[in-house]
mmCIF file of C-alpha atoms in Angstrom:
data_model
loop_
_atom_site.group_PDB
_atom_site.id
_atom_site.type_symbol
_atom_site.label_atom_id
_atom_site.label_comp_id
_atom_site.label_asym_id
_atom_site.label_seq_id
_atom_site.Cartn_x
_atom_site.Cartn_y
_atom_site.Cartn_z
ATOM 1 C CA MET A 1 47.397 98.981 -135.329
ATOM 2 C CA SER A 2 48.841 96.704 -132.638
ATOM 3 C CA GLY A 3 52.435 96.802 -131.447
ATOM 4 C CA ALA A 4 52.968 93.413 -133.060
ATOM 5 C CA MET A 5 52.002 94.830 -136.429
ATOM 6 C CA GLN A 6 54.061 97.976 -135.958
ATOM 7 C CA ILE A 7 57.335 96.080 -135.797
ATOM 8 C CA GLY A 8 56.333 93.385 -138.258
ATOM 9 C CA PHE A 9 55.883 90.515 -135.784
ATOM 10 C CA ARG A 10 53.473 87.808 -136.935
ATOM 11 C CA LEU A 11 52.198 84.628 -135.376
ATOM 12 C CA PRO A 12 51.503 81.663 -137.670
ATOM 13 C CA ASP A 13 48.019 81.624 -139.198
ATOM 14 C CA ARG A 14 46.782 78.874 -136.907
ATOM 15 C CA TYR A 15 47.493 81.063 -133.874
ATOM 16 C CA ARG A 16 46.077 84.252 -135.352
ATOM 17 C CA LYS A 17 42.901 82.346 -136.220
ATOM 18 C CA GLY A 18 42.645 81.153 -132.615
ATOM 19 C CA ASP A 19 44.064 78.027 -131.026
ATOM 20 C CA PRO A 20 41.577 76.095 -128.863
ATOM 21 C CA LEU A 21 44.356 75.201 -126.423
ATOM 22 C CA SER A 22 45.452 78.174 -124.345
ATOM 23 C CA ARG A 23 49.104 77.836 -123.363
ATOM 24 C CA SER A 24 51.149 79.342 -120.538
ATOM 25 C CA VAL A 25 53.592 81.726 -122.210
ATOM 26 C CA LEU A 26 56.414 83.694 -120.615
ATOM 27 C CA VAL A 27 58.113 86.599 -122.386
ATOM 28 C CA THR A 28 61.119 88.051 -120.568
ATOM 29 C CA GLY A 29 61.632 91.767 -121.074
ATOM 30 C CA GLY A 30 58.066 92.075 -122.285
ATOM 31 C CA ASN A 31 57.401 95.589 -121.069
ATOM 32 C CA ARG A 32 58.469 97.425 -124.234
ATOM 33 C CA GLY A 33 59.679 97.151 -127.796
ATOM 34 C CA ILE A 34 59.920 93.712 -129.350
ATOM 35 C CA GLY A 35 59.044 91.912 -126.125
ATOM 36 C CA LEU A 36 55.838 93.899 -125.697
ATOM 37 C CA ALA A 37 54.799 93.165 -129.286
ATOM 38 C CA ILE A 38 55.430 89.443 -128.840
ATOM 39 C CA ALA A 39 53.523 89.316 -125.550
ATOM 40 C CA ARG A 40 50.606 91.175 -127.117
ATOM 41 C CA ALA A 41 50.502 88.836 -130.114
ATOM 42 C CA PHE A 42 50.333 85.745 -127.909
ATOM 43 C CA ALA A 43 47.673 87.319 -125.687
ATOM 44 C CA GLU A 44 45.552 88.335 -128.661
ATOM 45 C CA ALA A 45 45.795 84.740 -129.892
ATOM 46 C CA GLY A 46 44.226 83.554 -126.635
ATOM 47 C CA ASP A 47 47.262 82.330 -124.694
ATOM 48 C CA LYS A 48 47.857 82.993 -120.997
ATOM 49 C CA VAL A 49 50.762 85.421 -121.087
ATOM 50 C CA ALA A 50 53.146 86.470 -118.354
ATOM 51 C CA PHE A 51 55.969 88.900 -118.928
ATOM 52 C CA THR A 52 58.866 90.127 -116.854
ATOM 53 C CA TYR A 53 60.085 93.676 -116.465
ATOM 54 C CA ARG A 54 62.997 95.006 -114.446
ATOM 55 C CA SER A 55 62.025 98.622 -113.779
ATOM 56 C CA GLY A 56 59.297 101.176 -114.328
ATOM 57 C CA GLU A 57 55.623 100.320 -114.603
ATOM 58 C CA PRO A 58 54.131 97.469 -116.670
ATOM 59 C CA PRO A 59 52.412 98.706 -119.848
ATOM 60 C CA ALA A 60 48.666 99.289 -119.645
ATOM 61 C CA ALA A 61 48.232 97.751 -123.096
ATOM 62 C CA LEU A 62 49.220 94.332 -121.767
ATOM 63 C CA ALA A 63 47.250 94.721 -118.551
ATOM 64 C CA GLU A 64 44.131 95.329 -120.635
ATOM 65 C CA LEU A 65 44.737 91.999 -122.375
ATOM 66 C CA GLY A 66 44.944 90.200 -119.029
ATOM 67 C CA CYS A 67 48.701 89.615 -119.131
ATOM 68 C CA LEU A 68 50.469 88.887 -115.868
ATOM 69 C CA ALA A 69 53.224 91.392 -115.073
ATOM 70 C CA VAL A 70 56.067 89.989 -112.982
ATOM 71 C CA LYS A 71 58.892 92.213 -111.795
ATOM 72 C CA CYS A 72 62.137 90.321 -112.195
ATOM 73 C CA ASP A 73 65.807 91.038 -112.788
ATOM 74 C CA ILE A 74 67.151 88.001 -114.637
ATOM 75 C CA THR A 75 70.656 88.671 -113.304
ATOM 76 C CA ASP A 76 69.347 87.563 -109.897
ATOM 77 C CA GLY A 77 68.750 83.827 -109.633
ATOM 78 C CA GLU A 78 66.399 84.165 -106.653
ATOM 79 C CA GLN A 79 64.214 86.667 -108.501
ATOM 80 C CA VAL A 80 64.013 84.299 -111.458
ATOM 81 C CA GLU A 81 62.909 81.480 -109.161
ATOM 82 C CA GLN A 82 60.258 83.630 -107.479
ATOM 83 C CA ALA A 83 58.995 84.850 -110.855
ATOM 84 C CA TYR A 84 58.490 81.295 -112.080
ATOM 85 C CA LYS A 85 56.712 80.309 -108.876
ATOM 86 C CA GLU A 86 54.264 83.202 -109.288
ATOM 87 C CA ILE A 87 53.630 82.363 -112.928
ATOM 88 C CA GLU A 88 53.154 78.657 -112.205
ATOM 89 C CA GLU A 89 50.706 79.461 -109.418
ATOM 90 C CA LYS A 90 48.554 81.655 -111.657
ATOM 91 C CA HIS A 91 49.031 80.226 -115.165
ATOM 92 C CA GLY A 92 50.504 76.786 -114.615
ATOM 93 C CA PRO A 93 53.942 75.601 -115.801
ATOM 94 C CA VAL A 94 55.478 77.646 -118.618
ATOM 95 C CA GLU A 95 54.906 75.895 -121.940
ATOM 96 C CA VAL A 96 56.399 78.546 -124.199
ATOM 97 C CA LEU A 97 59.386 80.660 -123.174
ATOM 98 C CA VAL A 98 60.462 83.654 -125.231
ATOM 99 C CA ALA A 99 63.847 84.717 -123.844
ATOM 100 C CA ASN A 100 63.870 88.314 -124.997
ATOM 101 C CA ALA A 101 65.311 90.333 -122.098
ATOM 102 C CA GLY A 102 68.692 91.838 -122.849
ATOM 103 C CA VAL A 103 70.802 94.955 -122.556
ATOM 104 C CA THR A 104 73.407 96.734 -124.612
ATOM 105 C CA LYS A 105 76.047 99.163 -123.445
ATOM 106 C CA ASP A 106 77.562 99.928 -126.805
ATOM 107 C CA GLN A 107 80.932 101.561 -126.410
ATOM 108 C CA LEU A 108 84.438 101.458 -127.818
ATOM 109 C CA LEU A 109 86.525 98.807 -126.091
ATOM 110 C CA MET A 110 89.080 101.319 -124.836
ATOM 111 C CA ARG A 111 86.320 103.333 -123.135
ATOM 112 C CA MET A 112 84.350 100.440 -121.691
ATOM 113 C CA SER A 113 84.491 99.595 -118.020
ATOM 114 C CA GLU A 114 84.730 96.030 -116.793
ATOM 115 C CA GLU A 115 81.530 96.645 -114.826
ATOM 116 C CA ASP A 116 79.591 97.458 -118.009
ATOM 117 C CA PHE A 117 80.978 94.439 -119.829
ATOM 118 C CA THR A 118 80.130 92.142 -116.933
ATOM 119 C CA SER A 119 76.599 93.575 -116.760
ATOM 120 C CA VAL A 120 75.958 92.753 -120.417
ATOM 121 C CA VAL A 121 77.312 89.216 -120.105
ATOM 122 C CA ASP A 122 75.335 88.515 -116.922
ATOM 123 C CA THR A 123 72.109 89.682 -118.525
ATOM 124 C CA ASN A 124 72.363 88.459 -122.107
ATOM 125 C CA LEU A 125 74.208 85.206 -121.575
ATOM 126 C CA THR A 126 73.919 84.077 -117.960
ATOM 127 C CA GLY A 127 70.444 85.581 -117.559
ATOM 128 C CA THR A 128 69.235 83.650 -120.588
ATOM 129 C CA PHE A 129 70.752 80.492 -119.108
ATOM 130 C CA ARG A 130 68.840 81.094 -115.865
ATOM 131 C CA VAL A 131 65.398 81.484 -117.436
ATOM 132 C CA VAL A 132 65.871 78.623 -119.899
ATOM 133 C CA LYS A 133 67.123 76.262 -117.207
ATOM 134 C CA ARG A 134 64.191 77.092 -114.918
ATOM 135 C CA ALA A 135 61.689 76.580 -117.742
ATOM 136 C CA ASN A 136 63.259 73.192 -118.344
ATOM 137 C CA ARG A 137 61.802 71.857 -115.094
ATOM 138 C CA GLY A 138 58.154 72.179 -116.080
ATOM 139 C CA MET A 139 58.718 71.291 -119.724
ATOM 140 C CA LEU A 140 60.391 68.006 -118.860
ATOM 141 C CA ARG A 141 57.523 67.056 -116.557
ATOM 142 C CA ALA A 142 54.985 67.899 -119.241
ATOM 143 C CA LYS A 143 57.123 66.273 -121.947
ATOM 144 C CA LYS A 144 56.551 69.265 -124.172
ATOM 145 C CA GLY A 145 57.537 72.898 -124.513
ATOM 146 C CA ARG A 146 59.068 75.516 -126.746
ATOM 147 C CA VAL A 147 61.933 77.940 -126.225
ATOM 148 C CA VAL A 148 62.535 80.928 -128.478
ATOM 149 C CA LEU A 149 65.717 82.966 -128.056
ATOM 150 C CA ILE A 150 65.547 86.526 -129.341
ATOM 151 C CA SER A 151 68.886 87.783 -130.560
ATOM 152 C CA SER A 152 70.215 90.639 -132.652
ATOM 153 C CA VAL A 153 71.764 90.457 -136.091
ATOM 154 C CA VAL A 154 73.997 93.317 -134.930
ATOM 155 C CA GLY A 155 75.570 90.967 -132.413
ATOM 156 C CA SER A 156 77.046 88.816 -135.169
ATOM 157 C CA SER A 157 78.246 91.765 -137.237
ATOM 158 C CA ALA A 158 79.075 94.406 -134.643
ATOM 159 C CA PRO A 159 81.160 97.455 -135.581
ATOM 160 C CA ARG A 160 84.862 97.098 -134.958
ATOM 161 C CA ALA A 161 86.147 97.591 -131.406
ATOM 162 C CA ARG A 162 82.639 97.495 -129.944
ATOM 163 C CA PRO A 163 82.547 94.345 -127.810
ATOM 164 C CA THR A 164 79.079 94.633 -126.247
ATOM 165 C CA THR A 165 76.749 95.237 -129.151
ATOM 166 C CA ARG A 166 74.495 92.608 -127.592
ATOM 167 C CA PRO A 167 77.362 90.129 -127.971
ATOM 168 C CA PRO A 168 76.770 87.101 -125.754
ATOM 169 C CA ARG A 169 73.304 86.298 -127.131
ATOM 170 C CA PRO A 170 74.689 85.063 -130.476
ATOM 171 C CA VAL A 171 76.517 82.415 -128.442
ATOM 172 C CA TRP A 172 73.082 80.974 -127.715
ATOM 173 C CA SER A 173 71.739 81.936 -131.113
ATOM 174 C CA ALA A 174 74.406 80.153 -133.082
ATOM 175 C CA SER A 175 74.203 77.009 -131.000
ATOM 176 C CA PRO A 176 70.968 76.344 -129.098
ATOM 177 C CA ALA A 177 71.936 72.682 -129.526
ATOM 178 C CA PRO A 178 73.028 72.120 -125.883
ATOM 179 C CA SER A 179 69.527 72.759 -124.558
ATOM 180 C CA ARG A 180 67.951 70.907 -127.474
ATOM 181 C CA VAL A 181 70.052 67.798 -126.919
ATOM 182 C CA SER A 182 69.635 67.706 -123.147
ATOM 183 C CA TRP A 183 65.847 68.043 -123.333
ATOM 184 C CA ALA A 184 65.075 65.839 -126.323
ATOM 185 C CA PRO A 185 62.688 64.233 -126.880
ATOM 186 C CA ALA A 186 60.702 65.942 -124.136
ATOM 187 C CA THR A 187 60.642 69.380 -125.733
ATOM 188 C CA SER A 188 60.502 70.908 -129.152
ATOM 189 C CA PRO A 189 63.805 72.224 -130.518
ATOM 190 C CA SER A 190 65.064 75.539 -129.239
ATOM 191 C CA THR A 191 65.008 78.209 -131.893
ATOM 192 C CA SER A 192 66.707 81.546 -132.320
ATOM 193 C CA SER A 193 65.020 84.501 -133.948
ATOM 194 C CA PRO A 194 66.580 87.832 -134.874
ATOM 195 C CA PRO A 195 64.261 90.713 -133.970
ATOM 196 C CA ALA A 196 62.433 92.781 -136.544
ATOM 197 C CA SER A 197 64.126 95.899 -135.260
ATOM 198 C CA SER A 198 66.912 96.935 -132.899
ATOM 199 C CA THR A 199 64.526 98.176 -130.221
ATOM 200 C CA PRO A 200 66.168 97.598 -126.821
ATOM 201 C CA THR A 201 64.379 95.322 -124.365
#
């Protein structure tokens, strides 16, 4: 059973049956959990898939499917730029972006350091801004593209006094309208999808 099936991720029937047009897909934080399952599903459907990872080694399961592993910390704007350049060189401009990378440093407010809070915001909010903005460049030129923001239902109903239960992402999730308005009609609407599980990415 594939990772996509294990966490309940499904592509629409027309993709699972095979789409004749292979797209350039980027999944951030695609080295484990939900991101890995999404990357695998797109690859198995025949798309050209690239995924980013911040540390460790890229999973062999994705390498076997021909996925492009790109080491990138989305809190670093230069690394994001270099990652896109590598992907564009090998797969062409990104046509589908799945902004999945995120961190959580769940802790009571009184015990949380400012450094931890800043780290979460820079990854989940500003990092998402960086990858979406960079994808915008190629999508506008192509006059098409899709952006999917992966969020967590926990972020909108976090336990009391726990400020970083993946909190900034719901800011994007609740209102992807800014990117949708600025890109229209060149791109398809941005969408936000809660994950099938709380697996960290």
